[in-house]
XYZ file of C-alpha atoms in Angstrom:
313
model
C 15.277 65.282 -74.410
C 17.756 64.388 -77.143
C 17.288 60.879 -78.519
C 20.944 60.108 -77.822
C 20.498 60.902 -74.128
C 17.272 58.886 -73.852
C 19.005 55.989 -75.569
C 21.988 56.132 -73.210
C 19.783 56.181 -70.112
C 17.594 53.338 -71.346
C 20.514 51.056 -72.152
C 22.565 52.011 -69.114
C 19.828 50.728 -66.817
C 19.052 47.711 -68.989
C 22.690 46.641 -68.836
C 22.938 47.107 -65.058
C 19.804 45.031 -64.596
C 21.155 42.450 -67.049
C 24.373 42.053 -65.051
C 22.391 41.375 -61.892
C 20.072 39.006 -63.722
C 22.996 36.975 -65.080
C 24.166 36.523 -61.492
C 20.657 35.472 -60.445
C 20.428 32.895 -63.239
C 23.776 31.415 -62.230
C 22.614 31.254 -58.624
C 19.379 29.570 -59.710
C 21.318 26.919 -61.602
C 23.650 26.394 -58.642
C 20.849 26.017 -56.115
C 18.722 23.701 -58.225
C 21.739 21.599 -59.185
C 22.361 20.941 -55.485
C 18.961 19.223 -55.291
C 19.799 16.791 -58.091
C 20.855 13.304 -57.057
C 22.583 12.550 -60.346
C 24.136 15.888 -61.099
C 25.549 16.345 -64.607
C 27.143 19.357 -66.221
C 24.723 19.106 -69.120
C 21.954 20.616 -67.036
C 23.746 23.960 -67.456
C 22.395 23.910 -71.000
C 19.108 25.127 -69.534
C 20.747 28.044 -67.745
C 22.588 29.130 -70.905
C 19.385 28.716 -72.863
C 17.434 30.815 -70.392
C 20.102 33.531 -70.561
C 19.728 33.444 -74.365
C 23.452 32.863 -74.822
C 23.618 29.145 -75.667
C 24.244 29.707 -79.388
C 27.152 32.042 -78.674
C 28.578 29.601 -76.124
C 28.485 26.735 -78.619
C 30.431 28.805 -81.159
C 33.338 29.095 -78.728
C 33.203 25.752 -76.878
C 32.924 22.130 -77.947
C 31.391 20.914 -74.687
C 29.187 22.286 -71.938
C 30.457 22.058 -68.375
C 29.496 23.915 -65.241
C 32.822 25.767 -65.065
C 32.724 26.855 -68.696
C 29.082 27.938 -68.468
C 29.638 30.020 -65.320
C 32.772 31.600 -66.759
C 30.946 32.420 -70.006
C 28.117 34.144 -68.130
C 30.397 35.996 -65.734
C 33.571 36.940 -67.566
C 33.525 36.309 -71.295
C 34.005 39.376 -73.470
C 32.703 37.286 -76.375
C 29.344 37.073 -74.591
C 27.566 40.464 -74.864
C 25.285 39.481 -71.964
C 28.032 38.439 -69.534
C 28.410 40.398 -66.314
C 31.713 41.892 -67.495
C 30.234 42.949 -70.860
C 27.028 44.296 -69.314
C 28.725 46.391 -66.625
C 31.208 47.737 -69.165
C 28.340 48.715 -71.492
C 26.427 50.298 -68.599
C 29.465 52.423 -67.725
C 29.988 53.487 -71.337
C 26.377 54.631 -71.546
C 26.659 56.370 -68.168
C 29.625 58.361 -69.490
C 27.536 59.451 -72.474
C 24.741 60.764 -70.230
C 26.754 62.145 -67.307
C 25.001 65.509 -67.582
C 21.619 63.763 -67.224
C 22.434 61.692 -64.132
C 23.521 62.792 -60.675
C 27.102 62.523 -59.476
C 26.048 59.834 -57.021
C 24.622 57.670 -59.808
C 27.797 58.015 -61.864
C 29.944 57.127 -58.848
C 27.840 54.028 -58.177
C 28.112 52.811 -61.780
C 31.827 53.542 -61.945
C 32.395 51.818 -58.608
C 30.555 48.735 -59.891
C 32.753 48.681 -62.973
C 36.017 49.059 -61.062
C 35.120 46.532 -58.364
C 33.784 43.842 -60.695
C 36.610 44.332 -63.164
C 38.986 43.456 -60.338
C 37.176 40.388 -58.955
C 36.405 39.027 -62.434
C 39.925 39.515 -63.782
C 40.503 35.798 -63.281
C 38.330 32.708 -63.211
C 36.067 32.515 -60.158
C 36.446 29.372 -58.064
C 33.408 27.448 -56.874
C 34.254 28.442 -53.295
C 34.286 32.161 -54.139
C 31.286 32.120 -56.472
C 28.580 32.907 -53.855
C 30.574 35.926 -52.632
C 31.058 37.224 -56.181
C 27.363 36.784 -57.021
C 26.400 38.731 -53.885
C 28.837 41.494 -54.855
C 27.232 41.810 -58.293
C 23.771 42.085 -56.729
C 25.084 44.575 -54.175
C 26.445 46.933 -56.843
C 23.263 46.717 -58.918
C 21.205 47.511 -55.816
C 23.472 50.464 -55.011
C 22.906 51.972 -58.475
C 19.145 51.541 -58.044
C 19.263 53.034 -54.564
C 21.105 56.214 -55.511
C 18.863 56.543 -58.571
C 15.754 56.481 -56.389
C 17.330 58.745 -53.808
C 18.885 61.454 -56.002
C 17.177 61.617 -59.422
C 14.357 63.988 -60.359
C 11.106 62.273 -61.350
C 11.156 63.520 -64.929
C 11.610 62.032 -68.411
C 15.198 61.090 -67.517
C 13.906 58.942 -64.688
C 11.177 57.468 -66.909
C 13.662 56.226 -69.510
C 15.814 54.734 -66.751
C 12.800 52.890 -65.359
C 11.754 51.601 -68.784
C 15.155 49.979 -69.233
C 15.100 48.495 -65.742
C 11.645 46.938 -65.846
C 11.814 45.629 -69.411
C 14.996 43.760 -68.539
C 13.589 42.583 -65.205
C 10.335 41.260 -66.672
C 12.293 39.321 -69.261
C 14.530 37.846 -66.562
C 11.721 36.797 -64.206
C 10.048 34.905 -67.041
C 13.345 33.216 -67.910
C 14.111 32.193 -64.320
C 10.641 30.678 -63.942
C 11.073 28.868 -67.223
C 14.344 27.310 -66.007
C 12.296 25.494 -63.387
C 9.828 23.697 -65.597
C 11.557 23.716 -68.962
C 14.652 21.628 -68.227
C 15.804 21.534 -64.618
C 12.940 19.486 -63.201
C 14.312 15.925 -63.469
C 11.053 14.333 -64.592
C 7.292 14.662 -64.411
C 7.337 12.108 -61.587
C 9.014 14.709 -59.354
C 6.150 17.214 -59.569
C 4.624 17.691 -56.124
C 7.410 15.853 -54.296
C 9.776 17.294 -51.702
C 12.368 17.683 -54.478
C 9.916 19.775 -56.500
C 9.206 21.977 -53.465
C 12.914 22.533 -52.784
C 13.419 23.632 -56.374
C 10.530 26.102 -56.151
C 12.106 27.438 -52.953
C 15.302 28.001 -54.940
C 13.356 30.038 -57.495
C 12.015 32.271 -54.704
C 15.503 32.837 -53.345
C 16.919 33.636 -56.784
C 14.566 36.603 -57.217
C 14.812 37.763 -53.580
C 11.172 36.848 -53.027
C 11.417 34.323 -50.201
C 10.882 36.883 -47.421
C 7.891 38.521 -49.100
C 6.355 35.149 -49.917
C 6.651 33.985 -46.318
C 5.008 37.194 -45.101
C 2.084 36.476 -47.384
C 1.737 32.692 -47.038
C 3.618 31.796 -43.862
C 5.076 28.307 -43.863
C 2.447 27.157 -46.359
C 2.171 27.808 -50.047
C 3.287 25.471 -52.790
C 4.133 25.720 -56.488
C 0.749 27.232 -57.408
C 1.118 30.035 -54.853
C 4.760 30.667 -55.780
C 3.927 30.921 -59.470
C 1.021 33.239 -58.678
C 3.291 35.403 -56.515
C 5.994 35.726 -59.181
C 3.660 36.176 -62.139
C 0.518 38.019 -61.027
C 1.147 39.707 -57.643
C 1.596 43.439 -58.306
C 3.061 43.967 -54.829
C 6.082 41.821 -55.630
C 8.705 44.082 -57.327
C 10.065 41.323 -59.565
C 6.760 39.801 -60.620
C 5.759 39.977 -64.260
C 2.598 41.925 -63.434
C 4.508 44.499 -61.347
C 7.150 45.070 -64.048
C 4.605 45.415 -66.850
C 2.500 47.836 -64.808
C 5.574 50.037 -64.210
C 6.445 49.985 -67.921
C 2.885 51.087 -68.638
C 3.108 53.869 -66.024
C 6.401 55.273 -67.302
C 5.275 55.215 -70.931
C 2.207 57.131 -69.782
C 4.320 59.758 -67.992
C 6.396 60.270 -71.147
C 3.227 60.694 -73.224
C 2.086 63.554 -70.974
C 4.839 65.780 -72.367
C 4.676 64.559 -75.966
C 2.226 62.297 -77.709
C 4.779 59.641 -78.495
C 5.020 55.941 -77.803
C 1.375 55.170 -78.637
C 2.287 51.884 -80.328
C 4.420 50.866 -77.317
C 1.600 51.663 -74.897
C -0.784 49.595 -77.007
C 1.514 46.550 -76.888
C 2.032 46.845 -73.132
C -1.708 47.198 -72.599
C -2.324 44.087 -74.694
C 0.036 42.061 -72.480
C -1.407 43.474 -69.253
C -5.019 42.915 -70.291
C -4.336 39.647 -72.101
C -1.910 37.054 -70.743
C -1.442 38.784 -67.402
C -5.186 39.050 -66.793
C -5.480 35.262 -66.548
C -5.822 33.479 -63.221
C -3.020 31.220 -62.057
C -5.283 28.196 -62.630
C -5.822 29.298 -66.228
C -2.052 29.672 -66.630
C -1.364 26.146 -65.373
C -4.137 24.793 -67.611
C -2.593 26.648 -70.545
C 0.848 25.293 -69.643
C 3.384 27.251 -67.601
C 6.193 26.822 -70.122
C 3.934 27.796 -73.021
C 2.640 30.813 -71.080
C 6.162 32.002 -70.254
C 7.327 31.576 -73.849
C 4.369 33.632 -75.101
C 5.087 36.272 -72.462
C 8.759 36.442 -73.464
C 7.732 36.894 -77.100
C 5.444 39.770 -76.146
C 8.114 41.400 -73.953
C 10.542 41.197 -76.869
C 7.923 42.804 -79.093
C 7.410 45.610 -76.571
C 11.148 46.180 -76.357
C 11.492 46.419 -80.132
C 8.512 48.764 -80.339
C 9.914 51.070 -77.667
C 13.247 51.154 -79.469
C 11.401 52.066 -82.661
C 9.127 54.671 -81.061
C 12.011 56.415 -79.319
C 14.705 55.533 -81.883
C 16.830 53.516 -79.493
C 19.745 51.410 -80.654
C 22.228 49.118 -78.928
């Protein structure tokens, strides 16, 4: 496969996943904010920080408010990780690789672009925000669905999956870090009903509430939720699941050509290192510290893959 085509596929799926993840982070902030008794707009700092777009926001705004933060993450063309920017970039990459994707995949990406361009043409009101966030998730799911249903399982598919699961692993770590890094009001709240409601919000934000209830019923607290979202390989947004899929797809690519050895080594180090710990070891280590280390390693894997396969943004 030409490097240009592999690059376009990889970034097309990263950007589609990124658009959905921005919507999920906004929803996480919204849900957790509803549990706060003394709600302030400053708590949106954590959401911007988790989305890795706080520095860019501060360059364009003098204050942080909920409305400005949501608008920055949804609509701003100055934010390369906003939903508008991500979907636009996904469509541009899809156009570059139209001969490598099926007509159904192209139609799904183009439909996402046209639909979201329309609904995000103006500022989204608080009343309409839940509907818009669902629409973003719906379009991302549609692209995934037609990809699974119409694409050959070849190197084209492998590069698409690499982009998807690298972006997803990064996002799951960031959403979990929102919980304990800033949004928990104080250490006194740990273990209280407020703490449990916030953990429930984390489950909802990654579409894991149904699967978690199947596994744990009405029981299960923060320890079980963290274990489910970090180490359970059956959960499609868990860190362990995403990293295992990255490892698998790198392995499939290596069957045709002995490339990506350095990338496979880095992924294996994460899988057999941090992600081999028990949940008790992770809590003893410190959840925030563990997630920060994991994010650093995911970033390193991403850079190595881009180097091995000569990807560029």
